[in-house]
Amino acid sequence: MRLLQLWAFGFCHLLFMNTSDSEEDSYNERSALVQCESPTIPSYNQDHDMSLPQETDTKRRRPVSSGLDEPGPVERERASTPDGEEEELTLKYGAKHVIMLFIPVTLCMVVVVATIKSVSFYTEKTSQRLIYTPFEEDPNSVGQRLLNSLLNTMVMISVIVVMTIILVVLYKYRCYKFIHGWLILSSLMLLFWFSFMYLGEVFKTYNVAMDYPTLVMIIWNFGVVGMICIHWKGPLRLQQAYLIVISALMALIFIKYLPEWSAWVILGAISIYDLIAVLCPKGPLRMLVETAQERNEPIFPALIYSSAMVWMVGMADSSNPDSGELHFTSCHMLKCLLVGFLTGGVKLGLGDFIFYSVLVGKAATTGGDWNTTLACFVAILIGLCLTLLLLAIFKKALPALPISITFGLVFYFSTDNLVRPFMDSLAAHQYYI
Amino acid sequence: MTLAVFFGCAFIAFGPAFALFVFTVAKDPLRVIILIAGAFFWLLSLLLSSLVWFIAIKASNSQDLTLQRGLLIFGVFFSVLLQEVFRFAYYRLLRKATEGLAAISDDDGSAISVRQMAYGKLCLCSAENSLVLLGFMLHSGSLDGRFDQMSLCVSCAVAGLGFGIMSGAFSMINILSDSLGPGTVGIFGDSQYYFIITALMTLALTLLHTFWGVLFFEGCEKSRWWVIAAVVSLHLLVAGLSLLNPLYEGSLPPVYGITLLMGVWAFFSSGGSLHSLNALCTRRKAEGESS
């Protein structure tokens, strides 16, 4: 039964971003100023419009992007004089955006780790596997186990590649309705079925007696509000909370159903795939971003976590010769003050949340050692910081997985094998370093 | 018993650090990043020292207990030295970053004219300039010439806090999670004060790392190498004192004495004085009376 659900749910949920027409409508009614791709002169008005995020270079599930010209927190020497003050400001603002991504990533990881540590269901190994990892890992033979995990990884990655290519093809041929339907179906699955499962397991763990009518009401409300928030309109914080919750749920499913070694190899392989798909000229994700930019459309805004949206307006187009001096100056001042908020914040795909949480969750699963979990957590945050720094330097859509996952994997294996015995010995003797 | 011990030890070990975080670090995103990067650097130093220790352990006879203990002590001192090396490395990184920051904020005049040329229009440059500076002020909190010095000092303190928090977390978290479960401390003849002593030592170390961050900055900035040598040797001393455990009388009071000393030294070296303390108290009193 579970296999069927998972298959029906499919990987599409991860891959496809939900585009919602209603969000575009809300763009129109709330922000006549915000444009998608090319910066244009805003129809001039003095007050700052609150607008939903634009996705200038918004990517997708995995790449991180922002439309901002922000240098990162550390790289400063190359700042050129004309942009001196702007870069000064954007340094401070750049740090703010990094924190605005740290907080949801941290929250997602906290939810996953808390669940793993308390609800034993997600750490019990069953014989059930995802259909995407058909090879069973035999704990007796190391070679066989390694081989099977590599085969599982290849199956999984090829499924992802195929799905992504299907998505790009669908997008290119403008089959939006199909994509919409698929996404709505998959988020329905997550919000209703998986949260029902999760709630059931939490009740079992804490031995809470719950009757079905109450449960139905809770799940119904949770699910419907979630669908509305994610696919239509809703308060920003609520939408962010729902995105964090569904990322956590998805990560928990992966932690439960991926076999041990396969999970680690898959994490590594997915980062490499992310790198290729976003940066190579013929990579599917890059083609998707470019197609969307050509058509001047937002790329699937809803299943991307976006940090803040309350600021601003398009950038002044300095090449327009007809703008009056006052208009131009105001735009220019706006540009000075708020450069870096063109699209209202940095965006991170939900797949990134999911895989970060999978890594930290798996670190929490093994052995009950909190040091490993903490080390992976810090490593992922630093990786994210570096990715955002690169983003500020290169100013285009970047994959968010490779650096963080690499750091996370390195720190996981080294902390588990090297630091743990050292710290255990120190704690046993109460030596402090 | 278990929950009480858990919360008690958690608050002892992490209370001041948490308060420092909430009141000084949390409101500035840049400081949060510096904190986490500090934690990362400490983690790197720990990783490398564990690697060295692990290799030594594997290369030696695992049955020989005195040798193992000796190697552990060697690991402790090597780790301390490596932590100081990474503290220095992080200081250099922060200094480079702050210097770059200070360099841009100096070029006000020329920037405007170049930008004018770039846009080809005579804008209302003074209004523009003041708006830019206003934005800058709002977010830097100060516009005096000592911006870079002050911010580097604060950054080093925050970096020290990052080191301290990570060090404390690695010492304490496993023990905290064990203290939640059932058990009797010291049932096999060990000390029954294990948890509380650990919490107290963790607190001392966290504060020490913060103070050492400030002192290290001062030593490097003013090229007073004896300050740096003092910091390193005191760290070695504290680690050495902890080797006296479980003779807690020999380790805990001296460590706290050193902590107090470091606190006072850091306070005076970062520009505090008895006068400013006095002013703080009287202003508080005056505000209390007037409100």
Short mmCIF file of C-alpha atoms in Angstrom, two decimals, chain A residues 31-267:
data_model
loop_
_atom_site.label_atom_id
_atom_site.label_comp_id
_atom_site.label_asym_id
_atom_site.label_seq_id
_atom_site.Cartn_x
_atom_site.Cartn_y
_atom_site.Cartn_z
CA SER A 31 2.40 45.17 -7.98
CA ALA A 32 2.08 46.75 -11.28
CA LEU A 33 5.68 47.61 -10.89
CA VAL A 34 7.31 44.29 -10.61
CA GLN A 35 8.53 42.80 -13.77
CA CYS A 36 9.89 39.41 -14.37
CA GLU A 37 13.10 39.43 -16.20
CA SER A 38 14.45 42.51 -17.70
CA PRO A 39 14.54 45.46 -15.42
CA THR A 40 12.38 48.24 -16.66
CA ILE A 41 11.52 51.60 -15.34
CA PRO A 42 8.75 51.27 -12.84
CA SER A 43 5.68 53.28 -13.49
CA TYR A 44 6.72 55.85 -11.13
CA ASN A 45 5.32 56.03 -7.73
CA GLN A 46 6.89 57.08 -4.56
CA ASP A 47 5.63 54.55 -2.13
CA HIS A 48 7.07 51.14 -1.98
CA ASP A 49 4.78 48.48 -3.13
CA MET A 50 4.53 45.26 -1.35
CA SER A 51 4.90 42.65 -3.94
CA LEU A 52 5.25 38.97 -4.21
CA PRO A 53 8.60 37.76 -5.25
CA GLN A 54 9.66 37.93 -8.77
CA GLU A 55 11.74 35.28 -10.14
CA THR A 56 14.22 36.98 -12.29
CA ASP A 57 16.68 34.23 -12.13
CA THR A 58 14.53 32.10 -10.05
CA LYS A 59 15.39 28.62 -10.37
CA ARG A 60 13.84 25.61 -9.37
CA ARG A 61 14.04 23.02 -6.92
CA ARG A 62 17.72 22.93 -6.56
CA PRO A 63 19.55 25.94 -7.73
CA VAL A 64 19.72 28.92 -5.51
CA SER A 65 19.27 32.25 -7.05
CA SER A 66 18.57 35.75 -6.34
CA GLY A 67 18.15 38.59 -8.67
CA LEU A 68 20.27 40.67 -6.42
CA ASP A 69 23.55 42.37 -6.91
CA GLU A 70 24.81 41.49 -3.55
CA PRO A 71 28.35 40.74 -2.71
CA GLY A 72 28.61 38.16 -0.02
CA PRO A 73 29.61 38.83 3.52
CA VAL A 74 33.30 38.27 3.09
CA GLU A 75 34.42 39.06 -0.40
CA ARG A 76 35.16 42.71 -0.43
CA GLU A 77 38.39 43.60 -2.09
CA ARG A 78 37.11 43.68 -5.62
CA ALA A 79 34.39 46.24 -5.03
CA SER A 80 34.70 48.82 -7.71
CA THR A 81 34.40 52.43 -6.82
CA PRO A 82 31.26 53.45 -8.69
CA ASP A 83 29.27 50.88 -6.82
CA GLY A 84 31.02 51.58 -3.58
CA GLU A 85 28.15 52.73 -1.44
CA GLU A 86 25.73 50.32 -2.98
CA GLU A 87 27.95 47.43 -2.27
CA GLU A 88 28.40 48.70 1.24
CA LEU A 89 24.69 48.57 1.79
CA THR A 90 24.27 45.34 0.00
CA LEU A 91 26.88 43.75 2.21
CA LYS A 92 24.60 44.28 5.17
CA TYR A 93 21.56 43.29 3.20
CA GLY A 94 23.37 40.30 1.77
CA ALA A 95 24.02 39.01 5.26
CA LYS A 96 20.35 39.49 6.03
CA HIS A 97 19.36 37.28 3.15
CA VAL A 98 21.77 34.60 4.24
CA ILE A 99 20.13 34.60 7.65
CA MET A 100 16.71 34.57 6.03
CA LEU A 101 17.67 31.27 4.49
CA PHE A 102 19.49 29.94 7.55
CA ILE A 103 16.37 30.15 9.65
CA PRO A 104 14.05 27.97 7.51
CA VAL A 105 16.81 25.48 6.76
CA THR A 106 17.51 25.23 10.48
CA LEU A 107 13.82 24.85 11.29
CA CYS A 108 13.40 22.09 8.74
CA MET A 109 16.39 20.24 10.11
CA VAL A 110 15.18 20.70 13.68
CA VAL A 111 11.79 19.23 12.80
CA VAL A 112 13.40 16.26 11.08
CA VAL A 113 15.92 15.59 13.86
CA ALA A 114 13.29 15.97 16.58
CA THR A 115 11.05 13.50 14.79
CA ILE A 116 13.84 11.02 14.20
CA LYS A 117 14.93 11.11 17.80
CA SER A 118 11.47 10.71 19.25
CA VAL A 119 9.33 8.78 16.78
CA SER A 120 10.96 5.42 16.25
CA PHE A 121 8.89 4.65 13.17
CA TYR A 122 11.17 6.59 10.89
CA THR A 123 14.26 4.73 11.98
CA GLU A 124 12.80 1.23 11.89
CA LYS A 125 14.12 -0.59 8.93
CA THR A 126 11.49 -2.43 6.97
CA SER A 127 11.81 -4.71 4.03
CA GLN A 128 9.74 -2.28 2.04
CA ARG A 129 11.67 -0.11 -0.28
CA LEU A 130 10.90 2.62 -2.71
CA ILE A 131 10.39 1.44 -6.21
CA TYR A 132 13.30 3.63 -7.16
CA THR A 133 15.75 1.60 -5.12
CA PRO A 134 14.92 -1.93 -6.10
CA PHE A 135 18.13 -3.62 -5.05
CA GLU A 136 18.22 -4.93 -1.56
CA GLU A 137 21.27 -4.23 0.55
CA ASP A 138 22.66 -7.36 2.04
CA PRO A 139 24.39 -6.50 5.31
CA ASN A 140 26.60 -9.54 5.19
CA SER A 141 28.69 -8.86 2.16
CA VAL A 142 30.42 -5.52 1.82
CA GLY A 143 31.12 -5.80 -1.88
CA GLN A 144 27.62 -6.87 -2.74
CA ARG A 145 26.18 -4.13 -0.59
CA LEU A 146 28.30 -1.50 -2.26
CA LEU A 147 27.37 -2.76 -5.68
CA ASN A 148 23.68 -2.78 -4.87
CA SER A 149 23.80 0.71 -3.48
CA LEU A 150 25.52 1.95 -6.62
CA LEU A 151 22.87 0.27 -8.75
CA ASN A 152 20.14 1.81 -6.62
CA THR A 153 21.73 5.18 -7.09
CA MET A 154 21.87 4.76 -10.82
CA VAL A 155 18.22 3.83 -10.94
CA MET A 156 17.25 6.79 -8.80
CA ILE A 157 19.31 9.30 -10.71
CA SER A 158 18.03 8.06 -14.04
CA VAL A 159 14.48 8.41 -12.78
CA ILE A 160 15.27 11.97 -11.79
CA VAL A 161 16.90 12.75 -15.11
CA VAL A 162 13.97 11.32 -17.04
CA MET A 163 11.47 13.25 -14.96
CA THR A 164 13.39 16.46 -15.39
CA ILE A 165 13.58 16.00 -19.14
CA ILE A 166 9.86 15.30 -19.27
CA LEU A 167 9.28 18.46 -17.31
CA VAL A 168 11.43 20.54 -19.62
CA VAL A 169 9.69 19.09 -22.65
CA LEU A 170 6.28 19.76 -21.17
CA TYR A 171 7.30 23.27 -20.31
CA LYS A 172 8.71 23.91 -23.73
CA TYR A 173 5.52 22.77 -25.39
CA ARG A 174 3.45 24.79 -22.95
CA CYS A 175 1.50 21.92 -21.43
CA TYR A 176 0.90 23.96 -18.32
CA LYS A 177 -2.34 22.29 -17.38
CA PHE A 178 -0.66 18.93 -17.23
CA ILE A 179 2.08 20.25 -14.99
CA HIS A 180 -0.43 22.02 -12.78
CA GLY A 181 -2.48 18.91 -12.37
CA TRP A 182 0.51 16.78 -11.55
CA LEU A 183 1.75 19.23 -8.97
CA ILE A 184 -1.61 19.64 -7.32
CA LEU A 185 -1.96 15.89 -7.10
CA SER A 186 1.44 15.48 -5.54
CA SER A 187 1.01 18.24 -3.01
CA LEU A 188 -2.39 16.79 -2.13
CA MET A 189 -0.65 13.53 -1.41
CA LEU A 190 1.92 15.21 0.81
CA LEU A 191 -0.43 17.43 2.71
CA PHE A 192 -3.07 14.85 3.40
CA TRP A 193 -1.67 11.36 3.26
CA PHE A 194 1.84 11.83 4.56
CA SER A 195 0.82 14.18 7.30
CA PHE A 196 -1.85 11.67 8.32
CA MET A 197 0.83 8.99 8.53
CA TYR A 198 3.09 11.31 10.47
CA LEU A 199 0.40 12.27 12.93
CA GLY A 200 -0.51 8.62 13.39
CA GLU A 201 3.05 7.72 14.27
CA VAL A 202 3.41 10.64 16.66
CA PHE A 203 0.23 9.57 18.45
CA LYS A 204 1.51 6.02 18.68
CA THR A 205 4.79 7.19 20.15
CA TYR A 206 3.19 9.31 22.83
CA ASN A 207 0.29 6.92 23.35
CA VAL A 208 -2.30 9.57 22.66
CA ALA A 209 -5.82 8.32 22.11
CA MET A 210 -7.48 10.08 19.21
CA ASP A 211 -10.85 9.50 17.66
CA TYR A 212 -11.33 9.52 13.93
CA PRO A 213 -13.71 12.51 13.64
CA THR A 214 -11.25 14.79 15.41
CA LEU A 215 -8.42 13.41 13.35
CA VAL A 216 -10.32 13.91 10.11
CA MET A 217 -11.07 17.48 11.06
CA ILE A 218 -7.45 18.21 11.95
CA ILE A 219 -6.07 16.67 8.77
CA TRP A 220 -8.75 18.25 6.63
CA ASN A 221 -8.06 21.71 7.95
CA PHE A 222 -4.32 21.28 7.78
CA GLY A 223 -4.47 20.03 4.22
CA VAL A 224 -6.90 22.52 2.82
CA VAL A 225 -5.17 25.51 4.36
CA GLY A 226 -1.90 24.13 3.05
CA MET A 227 -3.22 23.77 -0.48
CA ILE A 228 -4.57 27.30 -0.39
CA CYS A 229 -1.39 28.79 1.00
CA ILE A 230 0.93 27.02 -1.34
CA HIS A 231 -1.00 27.17 -4.55
CA TRP A 232 -2.95 30.34 -4.14
CA LYS A 233 -2.61 33.17 -1.68
CA GLY A 234 -1.82 33.17 1.94
CA PRO A 235 0.15 34.97 4.62
CA LEU A 236 3.82 34.75 3.90
CA ARG A 237 4.80 33.15 7.18
CA LEU A 238 2.11 30.51 6.85
CA GLN A 239 3.24 29.67 3.36
CA GLN A 240 6.82 29.41 4.51
CA ALA A 241 5.77 27.22 7.43
CA TYR A 242 3.89 24.86 5.13
CA LEU A 243 6.82 24.61 2.76
CA ILE A 244 9.10 23.76 5.66
CA VAL A 245 6.65 21.14 6.91
CA ILE A 246 6.27 19.42 3.57
CA SER A 247 10.02 19.42 3.03
CA ALA A 248 10.43 17.81 6.43
CA LEU A 249 7.77 15.19 5.66
CA MET A 250 9.42 14.33 2.39
CA ALA A 251 12.84 14.12 4.01
CA LEU A 252 11.44 11.74 6.64
CA ILE A 253 10.05 9.50 3.93
CA PHE A 254 13.43 9.36 2.29
CA ILE A 255 15.16 8.62 5.56
CA LYS A 256 12.80 5.77 6.23
CA TYR A 257 12.70 4.15 2.85
CA LEU A 258 16.15 4.62 1.41
CA PRO A 259 18.53 1.82 2.35
CA GLU A 260 21.56 2.80 4.41
CA TRP A 261 24.40 2.95 1.98
CA SER A 262 22.20 3.86 -0.96
CA ALA A 263 21.12 7.00 0.83
CA TRP A 264 24.68 8.28 1.16
CA VAL A 265 25.61 7.43 -2.41
CA ILE A 266 22.39 9.02 -3.65
CA LEU A 267 23.15 12.20 -1.75
#
